[in-house]
CSV table of C-alpha atoms in Angstrom, one decimal:
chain,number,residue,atom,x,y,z
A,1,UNK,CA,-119.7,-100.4,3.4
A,2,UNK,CA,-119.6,-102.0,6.9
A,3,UNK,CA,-122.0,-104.1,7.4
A,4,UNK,CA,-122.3,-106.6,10.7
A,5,UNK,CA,-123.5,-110.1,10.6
A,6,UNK,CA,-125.2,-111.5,14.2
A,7,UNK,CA,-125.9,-114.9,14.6
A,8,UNK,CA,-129.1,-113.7,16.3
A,9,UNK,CA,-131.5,-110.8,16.7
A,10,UNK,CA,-131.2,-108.0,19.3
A,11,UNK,CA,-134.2,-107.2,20.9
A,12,UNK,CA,-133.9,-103.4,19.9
A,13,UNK,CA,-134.7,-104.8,16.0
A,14,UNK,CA,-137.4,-107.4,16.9
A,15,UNK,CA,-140.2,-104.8,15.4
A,16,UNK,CA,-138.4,-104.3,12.1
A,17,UNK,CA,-137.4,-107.7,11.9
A,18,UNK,CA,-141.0,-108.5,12.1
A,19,UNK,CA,-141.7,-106.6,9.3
A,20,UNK,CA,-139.1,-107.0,6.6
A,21,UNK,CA,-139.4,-111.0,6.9
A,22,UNK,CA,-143.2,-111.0,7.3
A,23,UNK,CA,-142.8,-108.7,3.7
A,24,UNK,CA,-140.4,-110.8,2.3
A,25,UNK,CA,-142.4,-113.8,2.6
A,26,UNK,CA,-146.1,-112.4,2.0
A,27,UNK,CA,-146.9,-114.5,-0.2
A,28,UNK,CA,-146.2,-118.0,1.7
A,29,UNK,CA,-148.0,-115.8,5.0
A,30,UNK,CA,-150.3,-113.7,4.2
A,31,UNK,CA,-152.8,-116.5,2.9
A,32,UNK,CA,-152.6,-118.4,6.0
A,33,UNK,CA,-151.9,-115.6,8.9
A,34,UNK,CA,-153.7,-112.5,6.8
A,35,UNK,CA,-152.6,-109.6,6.0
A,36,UNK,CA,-153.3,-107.6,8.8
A,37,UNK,CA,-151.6,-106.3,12.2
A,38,UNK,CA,-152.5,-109.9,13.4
A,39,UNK,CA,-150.3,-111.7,11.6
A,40,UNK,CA,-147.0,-109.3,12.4
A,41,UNK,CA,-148.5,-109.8,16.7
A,42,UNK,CA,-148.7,-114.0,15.1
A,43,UNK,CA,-145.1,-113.6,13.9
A,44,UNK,CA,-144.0,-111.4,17.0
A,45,UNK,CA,-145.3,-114.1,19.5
A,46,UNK,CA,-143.7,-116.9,17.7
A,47,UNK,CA,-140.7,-116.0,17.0
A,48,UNK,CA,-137.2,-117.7,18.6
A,49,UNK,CA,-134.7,-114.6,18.2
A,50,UNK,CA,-131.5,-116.9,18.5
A,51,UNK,CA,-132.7,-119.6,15.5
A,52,UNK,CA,-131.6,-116.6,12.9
A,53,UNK,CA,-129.1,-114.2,11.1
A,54,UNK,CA,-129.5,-111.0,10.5
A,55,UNK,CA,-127.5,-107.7,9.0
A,56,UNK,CA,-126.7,-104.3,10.2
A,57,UNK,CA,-125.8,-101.7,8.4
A,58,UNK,CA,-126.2,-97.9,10.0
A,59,UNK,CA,-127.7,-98.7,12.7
A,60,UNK,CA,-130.7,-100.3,10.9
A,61,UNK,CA,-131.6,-104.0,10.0
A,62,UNK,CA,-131.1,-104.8,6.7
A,63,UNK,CA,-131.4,-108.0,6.0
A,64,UNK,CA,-132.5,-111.2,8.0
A,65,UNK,CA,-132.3,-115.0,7.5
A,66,UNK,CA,-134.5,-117.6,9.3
A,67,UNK,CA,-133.1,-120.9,10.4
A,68,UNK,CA,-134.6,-124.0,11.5
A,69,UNK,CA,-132.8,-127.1,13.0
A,70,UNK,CA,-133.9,-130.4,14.2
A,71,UNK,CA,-134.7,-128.7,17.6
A,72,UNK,CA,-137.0,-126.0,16.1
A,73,UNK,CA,-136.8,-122.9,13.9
A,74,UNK,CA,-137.2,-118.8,14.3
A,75,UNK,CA,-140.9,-119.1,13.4
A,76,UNK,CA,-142.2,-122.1,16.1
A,77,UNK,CA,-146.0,-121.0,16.0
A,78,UNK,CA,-147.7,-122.4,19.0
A,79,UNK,CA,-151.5,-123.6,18.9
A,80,UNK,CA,-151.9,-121.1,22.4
A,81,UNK,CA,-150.9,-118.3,20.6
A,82,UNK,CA,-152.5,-118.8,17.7
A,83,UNK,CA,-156.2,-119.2,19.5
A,84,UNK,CA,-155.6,-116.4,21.1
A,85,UNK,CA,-154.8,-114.0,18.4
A,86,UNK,CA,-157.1,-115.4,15.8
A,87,UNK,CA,-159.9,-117.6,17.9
A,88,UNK,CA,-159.8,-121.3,18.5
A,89,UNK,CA,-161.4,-122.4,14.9
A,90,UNK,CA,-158.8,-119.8,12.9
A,91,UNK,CA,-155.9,-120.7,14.9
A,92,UNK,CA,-156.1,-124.1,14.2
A,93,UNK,CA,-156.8,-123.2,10.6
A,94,UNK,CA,-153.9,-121.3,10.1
A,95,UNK,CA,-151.8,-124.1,12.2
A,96,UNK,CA,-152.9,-126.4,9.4
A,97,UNK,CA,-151.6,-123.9,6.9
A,98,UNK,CA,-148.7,-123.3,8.6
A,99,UNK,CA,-148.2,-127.3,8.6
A,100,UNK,CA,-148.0,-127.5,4.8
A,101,UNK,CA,-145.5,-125.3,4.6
A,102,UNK,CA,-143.7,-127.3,7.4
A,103,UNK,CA,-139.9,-128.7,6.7
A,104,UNK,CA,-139.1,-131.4,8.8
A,105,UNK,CA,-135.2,-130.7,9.2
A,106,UNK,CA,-132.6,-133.5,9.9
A,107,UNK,CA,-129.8,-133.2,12.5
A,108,UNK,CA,-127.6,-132.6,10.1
A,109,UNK,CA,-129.0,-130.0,8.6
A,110,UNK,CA,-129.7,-126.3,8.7
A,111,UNK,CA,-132.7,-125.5,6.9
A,112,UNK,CA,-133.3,-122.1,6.0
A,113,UNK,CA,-137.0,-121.0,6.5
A,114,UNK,CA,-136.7,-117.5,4.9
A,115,UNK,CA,-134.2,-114.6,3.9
A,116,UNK,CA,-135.4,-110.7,3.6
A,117,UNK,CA,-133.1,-108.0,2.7
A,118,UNK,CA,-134.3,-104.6,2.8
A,119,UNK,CA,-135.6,-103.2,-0.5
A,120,UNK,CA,-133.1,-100.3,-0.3
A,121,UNK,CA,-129.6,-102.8,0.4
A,122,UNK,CA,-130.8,-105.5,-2.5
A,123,UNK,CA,-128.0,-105.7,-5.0
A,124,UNK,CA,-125.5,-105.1,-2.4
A,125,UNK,CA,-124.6,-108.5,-1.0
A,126,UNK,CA,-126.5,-108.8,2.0
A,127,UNK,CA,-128.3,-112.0,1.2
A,128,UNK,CA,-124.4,-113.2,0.6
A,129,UNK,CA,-123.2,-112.3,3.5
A,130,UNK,CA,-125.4,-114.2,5.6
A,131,UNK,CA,-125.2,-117.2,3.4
A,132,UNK,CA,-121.4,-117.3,4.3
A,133,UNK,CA,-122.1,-116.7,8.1
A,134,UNK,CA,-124.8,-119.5,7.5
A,135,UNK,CA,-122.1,-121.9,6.2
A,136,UNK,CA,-119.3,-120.9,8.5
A,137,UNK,CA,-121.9,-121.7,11.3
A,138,UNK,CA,-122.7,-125.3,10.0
A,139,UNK,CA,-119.1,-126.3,9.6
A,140,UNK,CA,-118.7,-125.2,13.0
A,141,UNK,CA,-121.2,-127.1,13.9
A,142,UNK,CA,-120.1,-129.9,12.1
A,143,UNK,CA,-123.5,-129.7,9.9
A,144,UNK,CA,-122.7,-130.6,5.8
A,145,UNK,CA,-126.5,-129.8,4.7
A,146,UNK,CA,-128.1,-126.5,3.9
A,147,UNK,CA,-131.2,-126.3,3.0
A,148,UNK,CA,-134.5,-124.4,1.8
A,149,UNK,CA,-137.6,-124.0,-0.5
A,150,UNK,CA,-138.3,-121.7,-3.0
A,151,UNK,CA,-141.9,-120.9,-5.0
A,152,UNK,CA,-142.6,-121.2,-8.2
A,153,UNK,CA,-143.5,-117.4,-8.3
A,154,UNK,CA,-139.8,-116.5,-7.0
A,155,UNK,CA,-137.6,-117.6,-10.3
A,156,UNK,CA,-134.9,-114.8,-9.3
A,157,UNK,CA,-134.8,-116.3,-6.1
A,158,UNK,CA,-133.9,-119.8,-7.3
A,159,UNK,CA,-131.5,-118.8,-9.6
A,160,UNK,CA,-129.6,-116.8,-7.2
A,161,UNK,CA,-130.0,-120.1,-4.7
A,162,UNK,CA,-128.3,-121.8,-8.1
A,163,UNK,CA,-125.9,-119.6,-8.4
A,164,UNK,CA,-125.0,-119.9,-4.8
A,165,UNK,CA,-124.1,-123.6,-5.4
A,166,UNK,CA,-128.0,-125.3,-4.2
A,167,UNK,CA,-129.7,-127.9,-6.2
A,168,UNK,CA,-133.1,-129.0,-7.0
A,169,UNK,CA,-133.7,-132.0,-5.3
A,170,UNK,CA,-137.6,-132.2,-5.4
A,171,UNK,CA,-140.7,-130.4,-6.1
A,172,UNK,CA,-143.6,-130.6,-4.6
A,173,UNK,CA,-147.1,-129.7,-5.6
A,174,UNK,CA,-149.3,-127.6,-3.0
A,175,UNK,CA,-152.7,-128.0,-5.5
A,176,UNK,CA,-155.2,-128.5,-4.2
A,177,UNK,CA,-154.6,-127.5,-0.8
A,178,UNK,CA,-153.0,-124.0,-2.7
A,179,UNK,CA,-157.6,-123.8,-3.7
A,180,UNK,CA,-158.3,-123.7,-0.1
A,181,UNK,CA,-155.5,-121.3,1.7
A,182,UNK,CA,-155.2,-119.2,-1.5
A,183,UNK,CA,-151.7,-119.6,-2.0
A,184,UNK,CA,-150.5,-117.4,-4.9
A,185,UNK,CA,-147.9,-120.2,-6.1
A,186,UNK,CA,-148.9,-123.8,-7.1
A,187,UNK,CA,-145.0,-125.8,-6.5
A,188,UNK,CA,-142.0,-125.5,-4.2
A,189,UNK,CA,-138.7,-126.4,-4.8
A,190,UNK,CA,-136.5,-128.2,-1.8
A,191,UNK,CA,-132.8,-126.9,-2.2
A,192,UNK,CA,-129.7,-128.7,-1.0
A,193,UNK,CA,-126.2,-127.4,-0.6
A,194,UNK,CA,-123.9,-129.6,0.6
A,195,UNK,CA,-120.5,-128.0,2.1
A,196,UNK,CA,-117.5,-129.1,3.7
């Protein structure tokens, strides 16, 4: 099975990149951006198509990784944006929901704000392979820290993370705030890799 990494998103996959990362992470967005066509225009209007990875496989995108760095990240929402698509009292809302979910990332660092592989490829290595290209980038780059969060809801998640060689290095709670944005989970986990 051939299957090509990119160190960024072409624009003919913007759309389904969109959607398979806005699924993949429903339940850290939908509470804050809705579940509605508004928050795939939020995500579409935000989005930084060089801060990610992403997989191709038959001419289709099947998987997709979301990086953040000290100078921003592949989801940068913008206050403009948000009033626009969701009215000035619910776009600052949802920016202050979006800012508990916020990561402030080092220099050297790579934090990774999300992965989505397509329901169809799981099981297949996808979310692998763009963990290597992630850590063949940050040696590059002379970077030694990878990063990420995981929900308390997601335990397959962190025990592929585990697996992969990340460690637990703190948990935070989101009660209360989780009462008043209606997040499905109640902790999340910051992972650390350290490489090189």
């Amino acid at each position: 099975m051939q299957v090509d990494y990119l160190d960024y998103l072409p624009d003919d996959f913007t759309s389904s990149a969109i959607q398979l990362y806005f699924n993949a992470l429903q339940e850290k967005f939908a509470p804050i951006l809705s579940s509605d066509g508004r928050a795939l225009q939020a995500l579409a209007s935000n989005i930084e198509t060089g801060k990610c990875l992403v997989a191709i496989y038959d001419e289709k995108l099947v998987g997709i990784m979301g990086i953040q760095t000290s100078k921003g990240g592949f989801v940068n929402p913008s206050l403009k944006v948000m009033v626009r698509i969701y009215g000035i009292l619910g776009g600052i809302l949802r920016m202050g929901g979006l800012a508990i979910l916020h990561h402030i990332t080092t220099t050297d660092e790579l934090y990774v704000g999300g992965v989505a592989v397509a329901h169809e490829m799981r099981g297949k290595g996808i979310g692998l392979g763009l963990f290597e290209l992630l850590e063949r980038i940050a040696l590059k780059k002379g970077i030694r820290t990878i990063s990420l969060e995981v929900i308390d809801t997601n335990p397959r998640a962190k025990t592929l993370y585990e697996h992969l060689g990340f460690v637990v290095m703190k948990t935070k709670t989101i009660w209360p705030l989780n009462l008043f944005v209606k997040f499905p989970f109640r902790l999340t986990s910051l992972m650390v890799k350290t490489i090189g």
